[in-house]
Short mmCIF file of N, CA and C in Angstrom, two decimals:
data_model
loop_
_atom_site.label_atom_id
_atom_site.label_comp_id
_atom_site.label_asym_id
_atom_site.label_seq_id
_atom_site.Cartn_x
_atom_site.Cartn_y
_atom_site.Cartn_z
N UNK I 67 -22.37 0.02 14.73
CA UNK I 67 -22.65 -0.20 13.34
C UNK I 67 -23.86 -1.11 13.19
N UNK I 68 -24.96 -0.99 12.14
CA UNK I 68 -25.77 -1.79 11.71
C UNK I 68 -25.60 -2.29 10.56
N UNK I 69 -25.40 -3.83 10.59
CA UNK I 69 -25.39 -4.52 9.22
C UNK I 69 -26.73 -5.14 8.78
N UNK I 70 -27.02 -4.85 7.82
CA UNK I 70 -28.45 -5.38 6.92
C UNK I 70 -28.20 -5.88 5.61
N UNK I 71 -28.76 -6.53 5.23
CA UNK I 71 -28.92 -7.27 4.01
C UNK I 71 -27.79 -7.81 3.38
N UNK I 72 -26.47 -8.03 3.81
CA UNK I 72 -24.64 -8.18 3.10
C UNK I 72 -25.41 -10.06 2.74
N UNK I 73 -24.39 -10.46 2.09
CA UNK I 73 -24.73 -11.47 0.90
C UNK I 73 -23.16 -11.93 1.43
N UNK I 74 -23.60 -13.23 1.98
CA UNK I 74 -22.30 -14.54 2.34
C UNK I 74 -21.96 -13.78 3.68
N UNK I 75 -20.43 -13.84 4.09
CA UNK I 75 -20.30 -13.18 5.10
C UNK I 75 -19.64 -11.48 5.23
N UNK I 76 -20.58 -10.93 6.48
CA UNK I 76 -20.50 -10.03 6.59
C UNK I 76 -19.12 -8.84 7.41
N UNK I 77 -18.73 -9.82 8.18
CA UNK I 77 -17.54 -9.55 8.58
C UNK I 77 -16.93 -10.94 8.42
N UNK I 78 -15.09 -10.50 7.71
CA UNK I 78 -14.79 -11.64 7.46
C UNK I 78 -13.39 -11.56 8.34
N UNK I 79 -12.72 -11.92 9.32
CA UNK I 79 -12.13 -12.11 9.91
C UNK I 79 -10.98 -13.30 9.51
N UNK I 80 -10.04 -12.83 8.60
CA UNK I 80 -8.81 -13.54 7.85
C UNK I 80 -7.65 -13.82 8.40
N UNK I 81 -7.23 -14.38 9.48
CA UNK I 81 -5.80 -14.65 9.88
C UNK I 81 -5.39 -13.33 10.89
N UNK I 82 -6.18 -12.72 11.63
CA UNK I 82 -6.14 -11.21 12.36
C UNK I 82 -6.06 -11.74 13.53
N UNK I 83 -5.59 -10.83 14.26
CA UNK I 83 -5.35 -11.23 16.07
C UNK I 83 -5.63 -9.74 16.73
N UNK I 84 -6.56 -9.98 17.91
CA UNK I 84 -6.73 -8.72 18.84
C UNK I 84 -7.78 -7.66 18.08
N UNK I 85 -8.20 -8.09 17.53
CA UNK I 85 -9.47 -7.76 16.53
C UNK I 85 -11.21 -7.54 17.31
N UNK I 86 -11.73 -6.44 17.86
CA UNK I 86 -12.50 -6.74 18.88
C UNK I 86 -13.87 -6.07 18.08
N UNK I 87 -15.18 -6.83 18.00
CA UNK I 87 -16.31 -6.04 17.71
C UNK I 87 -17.42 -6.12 18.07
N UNK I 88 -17.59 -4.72 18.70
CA UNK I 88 -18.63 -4.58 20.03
C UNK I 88 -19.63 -3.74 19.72
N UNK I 89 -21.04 -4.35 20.15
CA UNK I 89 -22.40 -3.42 19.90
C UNK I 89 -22.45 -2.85 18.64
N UNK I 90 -22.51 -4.28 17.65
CA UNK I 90 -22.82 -4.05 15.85
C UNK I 90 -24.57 -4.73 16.29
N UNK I 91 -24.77 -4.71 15.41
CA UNK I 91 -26.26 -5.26 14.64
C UNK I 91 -26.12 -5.83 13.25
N UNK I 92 -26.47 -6.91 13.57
CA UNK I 92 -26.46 -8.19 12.30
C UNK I 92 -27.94 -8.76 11.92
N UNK I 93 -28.31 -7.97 11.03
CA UNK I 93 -29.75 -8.57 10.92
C UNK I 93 -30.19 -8.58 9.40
N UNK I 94 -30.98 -9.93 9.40
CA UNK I 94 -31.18 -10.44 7.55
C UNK I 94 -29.98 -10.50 6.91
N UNK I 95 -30.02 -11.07 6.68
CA UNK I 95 -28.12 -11.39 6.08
C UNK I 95 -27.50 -12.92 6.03
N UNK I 96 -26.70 -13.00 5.15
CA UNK I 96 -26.64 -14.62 5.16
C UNK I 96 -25.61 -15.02 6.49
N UNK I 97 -24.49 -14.52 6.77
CA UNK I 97 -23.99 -15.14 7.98
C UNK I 97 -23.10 -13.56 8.75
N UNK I 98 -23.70 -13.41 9.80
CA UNK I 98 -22.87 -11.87 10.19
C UNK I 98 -21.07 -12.44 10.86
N UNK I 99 -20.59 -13.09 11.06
CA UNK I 99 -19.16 -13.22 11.23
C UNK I 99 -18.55 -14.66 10.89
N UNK I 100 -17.46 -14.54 9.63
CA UNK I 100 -16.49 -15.72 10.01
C UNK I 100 -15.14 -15.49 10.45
N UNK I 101 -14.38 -15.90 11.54
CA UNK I 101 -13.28 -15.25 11.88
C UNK I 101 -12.30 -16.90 11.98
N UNK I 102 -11.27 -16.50 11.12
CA UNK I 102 -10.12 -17.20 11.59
C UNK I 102 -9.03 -16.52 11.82
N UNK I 103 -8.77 -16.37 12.84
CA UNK I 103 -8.06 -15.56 14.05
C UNK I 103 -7.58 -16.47 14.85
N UNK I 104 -6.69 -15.36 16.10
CA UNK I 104 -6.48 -15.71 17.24
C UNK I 104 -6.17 -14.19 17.85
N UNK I 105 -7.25 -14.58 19.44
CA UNK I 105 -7.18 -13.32 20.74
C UNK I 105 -8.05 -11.98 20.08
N UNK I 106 -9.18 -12.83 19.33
CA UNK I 106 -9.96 -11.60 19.05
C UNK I 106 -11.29 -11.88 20.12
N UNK I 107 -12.56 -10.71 20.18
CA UNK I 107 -13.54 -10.71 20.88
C UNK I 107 -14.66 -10.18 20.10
N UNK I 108 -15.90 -10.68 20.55
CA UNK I 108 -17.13 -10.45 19.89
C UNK I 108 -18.24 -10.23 21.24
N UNK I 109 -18.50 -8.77 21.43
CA UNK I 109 -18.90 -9.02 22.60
C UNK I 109 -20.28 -7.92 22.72
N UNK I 110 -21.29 -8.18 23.43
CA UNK I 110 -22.65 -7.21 23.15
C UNK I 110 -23.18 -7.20 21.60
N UNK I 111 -22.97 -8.06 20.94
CA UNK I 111 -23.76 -7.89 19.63
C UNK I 111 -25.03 -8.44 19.39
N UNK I 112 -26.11 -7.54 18.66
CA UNK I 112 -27.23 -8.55 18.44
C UNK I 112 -27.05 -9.46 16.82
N UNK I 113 -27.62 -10.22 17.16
CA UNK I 113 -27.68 -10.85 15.39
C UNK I 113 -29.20 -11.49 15.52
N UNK I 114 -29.84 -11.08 14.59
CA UNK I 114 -31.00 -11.24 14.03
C UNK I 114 -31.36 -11.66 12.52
N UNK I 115 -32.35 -12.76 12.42
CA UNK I 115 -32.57 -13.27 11.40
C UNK I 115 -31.47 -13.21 10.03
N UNK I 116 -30.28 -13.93 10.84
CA UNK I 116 -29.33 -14.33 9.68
C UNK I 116 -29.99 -15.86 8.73
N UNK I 117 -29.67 -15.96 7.93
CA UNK I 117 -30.11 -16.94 7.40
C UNK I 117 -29.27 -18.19 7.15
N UNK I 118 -27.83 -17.94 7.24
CA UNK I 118 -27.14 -19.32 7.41
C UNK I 118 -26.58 -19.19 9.31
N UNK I 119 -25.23 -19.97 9.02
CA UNK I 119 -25.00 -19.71 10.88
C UNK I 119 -24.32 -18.44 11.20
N UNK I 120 -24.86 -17.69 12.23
CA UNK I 120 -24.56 -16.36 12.61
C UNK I 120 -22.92 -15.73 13.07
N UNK I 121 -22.02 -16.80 13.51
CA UNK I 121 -21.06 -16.72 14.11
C UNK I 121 -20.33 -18.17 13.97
N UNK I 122 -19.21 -17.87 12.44
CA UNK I 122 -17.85 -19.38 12.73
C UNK I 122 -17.06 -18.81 13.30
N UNK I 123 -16.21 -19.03 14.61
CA UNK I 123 -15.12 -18.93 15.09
C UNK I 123 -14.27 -20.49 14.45
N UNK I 124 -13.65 -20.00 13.86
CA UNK I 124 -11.63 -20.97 13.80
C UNK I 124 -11.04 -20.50 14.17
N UNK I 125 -11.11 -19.88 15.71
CA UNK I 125 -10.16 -19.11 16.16
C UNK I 125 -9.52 -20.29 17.34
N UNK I 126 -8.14 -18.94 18.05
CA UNK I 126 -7.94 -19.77 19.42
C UNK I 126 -7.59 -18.42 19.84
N UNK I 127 -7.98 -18.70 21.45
CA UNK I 127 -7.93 -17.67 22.21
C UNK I 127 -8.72 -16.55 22.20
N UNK I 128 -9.68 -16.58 21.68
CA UNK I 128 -10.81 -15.50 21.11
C UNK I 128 -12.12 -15.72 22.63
N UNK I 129 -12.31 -14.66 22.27
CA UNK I 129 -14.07 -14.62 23.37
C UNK I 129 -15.30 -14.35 22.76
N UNK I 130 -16.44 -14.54 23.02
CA UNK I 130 -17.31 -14.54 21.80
C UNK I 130 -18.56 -14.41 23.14
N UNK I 131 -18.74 -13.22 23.80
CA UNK I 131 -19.46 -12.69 25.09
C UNK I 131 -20.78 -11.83 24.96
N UNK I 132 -21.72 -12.27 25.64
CA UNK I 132 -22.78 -11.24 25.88
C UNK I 132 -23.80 -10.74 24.86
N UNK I 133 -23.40 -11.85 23.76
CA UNK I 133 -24.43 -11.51 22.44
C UNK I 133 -25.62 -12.15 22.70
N UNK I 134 -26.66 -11.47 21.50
CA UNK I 134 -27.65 -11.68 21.57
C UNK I 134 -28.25 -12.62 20.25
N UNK I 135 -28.85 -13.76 19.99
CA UNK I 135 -29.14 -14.30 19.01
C UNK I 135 -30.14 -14.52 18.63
N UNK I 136 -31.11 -14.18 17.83
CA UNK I 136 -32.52 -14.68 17.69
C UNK I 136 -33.10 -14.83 16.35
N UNK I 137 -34.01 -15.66 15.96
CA UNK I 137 -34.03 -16.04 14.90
C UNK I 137 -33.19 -16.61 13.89
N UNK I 138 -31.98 -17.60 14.16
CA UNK I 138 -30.87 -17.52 13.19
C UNK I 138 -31.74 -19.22 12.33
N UNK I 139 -31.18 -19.07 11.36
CA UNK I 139 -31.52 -19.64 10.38
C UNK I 139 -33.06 -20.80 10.12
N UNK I 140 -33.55 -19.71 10.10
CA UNK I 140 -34.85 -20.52 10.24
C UNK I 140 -36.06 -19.60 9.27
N UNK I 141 -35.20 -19.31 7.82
CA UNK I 141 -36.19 -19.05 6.65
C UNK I 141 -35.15 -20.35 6.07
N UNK I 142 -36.27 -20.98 5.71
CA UNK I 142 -37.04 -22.48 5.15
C UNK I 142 -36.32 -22.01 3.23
N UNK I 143 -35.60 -23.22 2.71
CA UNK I 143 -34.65 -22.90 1.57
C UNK I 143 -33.54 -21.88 1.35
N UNK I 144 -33.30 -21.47 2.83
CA UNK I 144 -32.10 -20.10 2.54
C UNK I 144 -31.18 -20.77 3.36
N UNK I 145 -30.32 -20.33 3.73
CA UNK I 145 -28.77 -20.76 4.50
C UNK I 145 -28.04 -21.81 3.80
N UNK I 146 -27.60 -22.52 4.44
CA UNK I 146 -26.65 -23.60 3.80
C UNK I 146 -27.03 -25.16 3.81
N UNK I 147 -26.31 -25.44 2.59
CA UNK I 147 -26.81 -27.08 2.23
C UNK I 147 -26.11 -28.10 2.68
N UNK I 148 -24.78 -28.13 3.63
CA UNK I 148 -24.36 -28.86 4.92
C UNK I 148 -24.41 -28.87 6.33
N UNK I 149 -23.72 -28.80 6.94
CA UNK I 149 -23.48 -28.74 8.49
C UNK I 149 -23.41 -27.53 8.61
N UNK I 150 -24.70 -26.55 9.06
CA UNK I 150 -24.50 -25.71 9.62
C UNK I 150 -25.73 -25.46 10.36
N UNK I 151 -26.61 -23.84 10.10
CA UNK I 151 -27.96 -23.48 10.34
C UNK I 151 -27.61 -23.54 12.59
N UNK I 152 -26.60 -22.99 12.84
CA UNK I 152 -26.38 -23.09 14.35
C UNK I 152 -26.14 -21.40 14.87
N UNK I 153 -26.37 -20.97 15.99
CA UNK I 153 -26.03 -19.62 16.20
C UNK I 153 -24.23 -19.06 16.63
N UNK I 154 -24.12 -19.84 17.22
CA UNK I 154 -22.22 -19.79 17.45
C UNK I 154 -21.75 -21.28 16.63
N UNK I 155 -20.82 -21.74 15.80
CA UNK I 155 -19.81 -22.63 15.43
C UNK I 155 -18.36 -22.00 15.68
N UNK I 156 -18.00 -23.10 16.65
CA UNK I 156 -17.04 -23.05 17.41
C UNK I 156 -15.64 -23.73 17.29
N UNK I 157 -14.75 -23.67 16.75
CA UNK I 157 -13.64 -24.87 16.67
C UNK I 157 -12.05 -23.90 16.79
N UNK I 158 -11.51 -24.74 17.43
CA UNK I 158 -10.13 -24.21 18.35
C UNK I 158 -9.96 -24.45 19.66
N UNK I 159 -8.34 -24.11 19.59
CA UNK I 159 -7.72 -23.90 21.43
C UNK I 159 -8.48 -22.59 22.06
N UNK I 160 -8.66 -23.09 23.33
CA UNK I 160 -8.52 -21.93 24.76
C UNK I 160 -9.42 -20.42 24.39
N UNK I 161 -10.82 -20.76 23.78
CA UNK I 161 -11.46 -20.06 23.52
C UNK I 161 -12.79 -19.78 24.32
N UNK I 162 -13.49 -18.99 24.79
CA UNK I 162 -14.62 -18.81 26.22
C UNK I 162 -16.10 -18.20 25.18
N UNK I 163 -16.90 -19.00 25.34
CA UNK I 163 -18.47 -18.80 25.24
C UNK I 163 -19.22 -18.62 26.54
N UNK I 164 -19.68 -16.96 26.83
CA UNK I 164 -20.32 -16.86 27.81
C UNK I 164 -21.26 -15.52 27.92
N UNK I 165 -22.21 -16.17 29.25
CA UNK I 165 -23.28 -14.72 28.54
C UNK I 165 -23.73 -14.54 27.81
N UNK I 166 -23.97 -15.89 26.30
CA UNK I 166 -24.54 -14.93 25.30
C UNK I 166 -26.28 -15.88 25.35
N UNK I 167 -27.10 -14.95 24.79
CA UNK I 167 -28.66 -15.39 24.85
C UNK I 167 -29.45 -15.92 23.33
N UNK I 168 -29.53 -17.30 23.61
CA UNK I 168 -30.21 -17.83 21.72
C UNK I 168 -31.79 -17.91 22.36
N UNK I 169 -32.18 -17.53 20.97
CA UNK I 169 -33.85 -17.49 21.38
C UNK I 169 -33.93 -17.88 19.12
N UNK I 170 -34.90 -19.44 19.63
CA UNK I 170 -34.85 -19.38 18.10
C UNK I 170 -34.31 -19.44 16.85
N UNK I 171 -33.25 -20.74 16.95
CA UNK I 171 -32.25 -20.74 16.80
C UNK I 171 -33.15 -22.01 15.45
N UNK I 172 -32.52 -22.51 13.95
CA UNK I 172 -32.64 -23.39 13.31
C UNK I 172 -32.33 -24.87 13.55
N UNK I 173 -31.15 -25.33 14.23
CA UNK I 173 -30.37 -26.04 14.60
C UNK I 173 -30.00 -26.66 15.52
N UNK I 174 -28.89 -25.79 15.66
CA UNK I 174 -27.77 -25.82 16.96
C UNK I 174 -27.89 -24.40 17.63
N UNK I 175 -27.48 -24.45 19.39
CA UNK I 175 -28.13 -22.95 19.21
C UNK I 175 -25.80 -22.56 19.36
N UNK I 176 -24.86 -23.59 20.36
CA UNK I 176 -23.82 -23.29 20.03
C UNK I 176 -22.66 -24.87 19.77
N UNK I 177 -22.53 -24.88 18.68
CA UNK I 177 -21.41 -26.18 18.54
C UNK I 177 -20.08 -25.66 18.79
N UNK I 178 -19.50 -26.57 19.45
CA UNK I 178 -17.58 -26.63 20.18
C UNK I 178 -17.05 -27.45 19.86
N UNK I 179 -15.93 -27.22 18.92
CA UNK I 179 -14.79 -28.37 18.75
C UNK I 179 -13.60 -28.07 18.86
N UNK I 180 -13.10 -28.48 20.21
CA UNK I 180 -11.47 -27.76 20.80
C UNK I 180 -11.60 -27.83 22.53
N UNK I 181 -10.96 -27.14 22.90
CA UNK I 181 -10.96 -26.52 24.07
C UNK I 181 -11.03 -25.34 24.48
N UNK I 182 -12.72 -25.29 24.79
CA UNK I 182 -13.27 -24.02 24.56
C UNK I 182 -14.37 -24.41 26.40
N UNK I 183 -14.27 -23.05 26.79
CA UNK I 183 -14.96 -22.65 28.15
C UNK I 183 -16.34 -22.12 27.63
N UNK I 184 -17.18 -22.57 27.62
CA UNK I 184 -19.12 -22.38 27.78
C UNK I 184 -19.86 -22.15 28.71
N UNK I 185 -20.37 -21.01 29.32
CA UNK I 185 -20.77 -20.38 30.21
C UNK I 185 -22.21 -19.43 30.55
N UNK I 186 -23.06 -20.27 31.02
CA UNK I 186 -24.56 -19.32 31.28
C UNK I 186 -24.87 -18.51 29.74
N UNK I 187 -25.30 -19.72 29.34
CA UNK I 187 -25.81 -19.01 27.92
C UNK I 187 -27.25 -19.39 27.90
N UNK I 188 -28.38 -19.09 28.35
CA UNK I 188 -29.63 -18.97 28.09
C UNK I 188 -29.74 -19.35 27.05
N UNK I 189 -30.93 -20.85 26.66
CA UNK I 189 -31.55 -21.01 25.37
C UNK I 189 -32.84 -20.89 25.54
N UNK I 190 -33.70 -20.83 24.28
CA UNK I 190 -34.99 -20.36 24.36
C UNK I 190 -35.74 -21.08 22.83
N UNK I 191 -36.17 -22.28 22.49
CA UNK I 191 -36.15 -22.54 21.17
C UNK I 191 -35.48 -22.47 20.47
N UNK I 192 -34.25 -23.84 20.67
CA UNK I 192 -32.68 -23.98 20.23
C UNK I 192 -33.26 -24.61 19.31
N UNK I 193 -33.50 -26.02 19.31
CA UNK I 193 -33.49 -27.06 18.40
C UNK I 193 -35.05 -27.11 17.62
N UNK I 194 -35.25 -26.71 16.43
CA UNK I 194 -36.28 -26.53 15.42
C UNK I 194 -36.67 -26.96 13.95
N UNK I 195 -36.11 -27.39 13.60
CA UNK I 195 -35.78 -28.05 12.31
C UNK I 195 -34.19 -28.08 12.08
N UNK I 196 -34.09 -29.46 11.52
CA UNK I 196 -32.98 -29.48 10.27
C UNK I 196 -33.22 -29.79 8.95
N UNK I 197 -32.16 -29.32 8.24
CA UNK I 197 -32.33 -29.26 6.76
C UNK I 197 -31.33 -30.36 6.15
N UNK I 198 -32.22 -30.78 4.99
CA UNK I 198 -31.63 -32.05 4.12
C UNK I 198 -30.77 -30.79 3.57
N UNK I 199 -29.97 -31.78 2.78
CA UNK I 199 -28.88 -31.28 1.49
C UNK I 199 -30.24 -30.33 0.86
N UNK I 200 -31.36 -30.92 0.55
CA UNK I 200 -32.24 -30.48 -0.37
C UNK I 200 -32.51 -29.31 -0.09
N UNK I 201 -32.19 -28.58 1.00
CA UNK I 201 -33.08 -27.25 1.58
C UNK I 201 -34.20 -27.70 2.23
N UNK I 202 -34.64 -28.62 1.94
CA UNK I 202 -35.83 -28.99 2.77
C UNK I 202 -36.14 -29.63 3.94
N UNK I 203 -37.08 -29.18 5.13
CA UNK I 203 -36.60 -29.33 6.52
C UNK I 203 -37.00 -30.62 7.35
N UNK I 204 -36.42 -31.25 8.12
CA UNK I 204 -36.50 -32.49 8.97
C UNK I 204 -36.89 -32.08 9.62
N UNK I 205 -38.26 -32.98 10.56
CA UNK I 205 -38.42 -32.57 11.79
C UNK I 205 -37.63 -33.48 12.56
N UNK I 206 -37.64 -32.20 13.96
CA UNK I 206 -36.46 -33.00 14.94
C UNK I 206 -37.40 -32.90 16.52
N UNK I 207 -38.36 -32.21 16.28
CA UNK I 207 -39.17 -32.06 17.69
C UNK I 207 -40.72 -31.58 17.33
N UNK I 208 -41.15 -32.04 18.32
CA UNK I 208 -42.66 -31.99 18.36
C UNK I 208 -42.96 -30.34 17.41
N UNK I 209 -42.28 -29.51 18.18
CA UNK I 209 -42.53 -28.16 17.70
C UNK I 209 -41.83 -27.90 16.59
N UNK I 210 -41.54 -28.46 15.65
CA UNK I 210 -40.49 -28.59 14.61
C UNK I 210 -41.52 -27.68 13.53
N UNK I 211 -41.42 -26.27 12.57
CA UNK I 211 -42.12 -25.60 11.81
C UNK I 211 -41.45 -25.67 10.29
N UNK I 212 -42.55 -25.75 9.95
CA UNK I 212 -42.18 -25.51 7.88
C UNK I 212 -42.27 -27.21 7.47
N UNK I 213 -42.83 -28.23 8.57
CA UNK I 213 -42.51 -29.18 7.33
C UNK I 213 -44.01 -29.73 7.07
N UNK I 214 -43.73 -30.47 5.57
CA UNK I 214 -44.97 -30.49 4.97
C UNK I 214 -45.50 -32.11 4.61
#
């Protein structure tokens, strides 16, 4: 499946278990998955130029494998006006991050809160700006783009 242009989130993952989705396309869009679950998988997907964070897991026991991430939130006044703008957000029990590839990430390229396994995940221009409440962007590194 290819998802384009969906408004908030695009797959919404509500209290489901054993729930698996493999080799979608997530591109332009405000956030391609929020899942609160348990023993689901997300595995071979690309996500491209989402504009808030690409992937919340509140799961436990879930896998979140072999994706591909690039460009996530890094159009300047779009995504969200707290803690987010990251390519995986992570929180729960006994959950595995592995294999997956960030290139270009706004933020964070993956945040973990739980007990969660993280594994050979290639970054590539993780950390790039952050954003005030205002929408408007902090620099956080030399290479930091959009601020004025």
């Amino acid at each position: 499946l290819h998802f384009k242009h969906q408004f908030e989130r695009t797959v919404f993952v509500d209290d489901a278990h054993h729930i698996t989705i493999r080799n979608c396309t997530f591109e332009d869009l405000d956030m391609a998955i929020f899942s609160y679950g348990h023993h689901n998988t997300y595995r071979s997907n690309q996500f491209t130029r989402t504009y808030k964070t690409a992937v919340t897991m509140l799961d436990n026991n879930s896998i979140a494998e072999l994706n591909t991430f690039q460009d996530i939130a890094m159009q300047i006044g779009l995504g969200e006006t707290n803690w987010g703008y990251m390519g995986i957000r992570l929180a729960g029990p006994n959950n595995v991050i592995r294999g997956n590839h960030m290139s270009t990430i706004g933020y964070i390229g993956i945040s973990v809160d739980g007990s969660t396994f993280t594994s050979d995940c290639p970054s590539k221009s993780v950390v790039l700006t952050a954003r005030a409440r205002s929408g408007r962007p902090l620099p956080t590194a030399p290479s930091a783009r959009g601020t004025s």
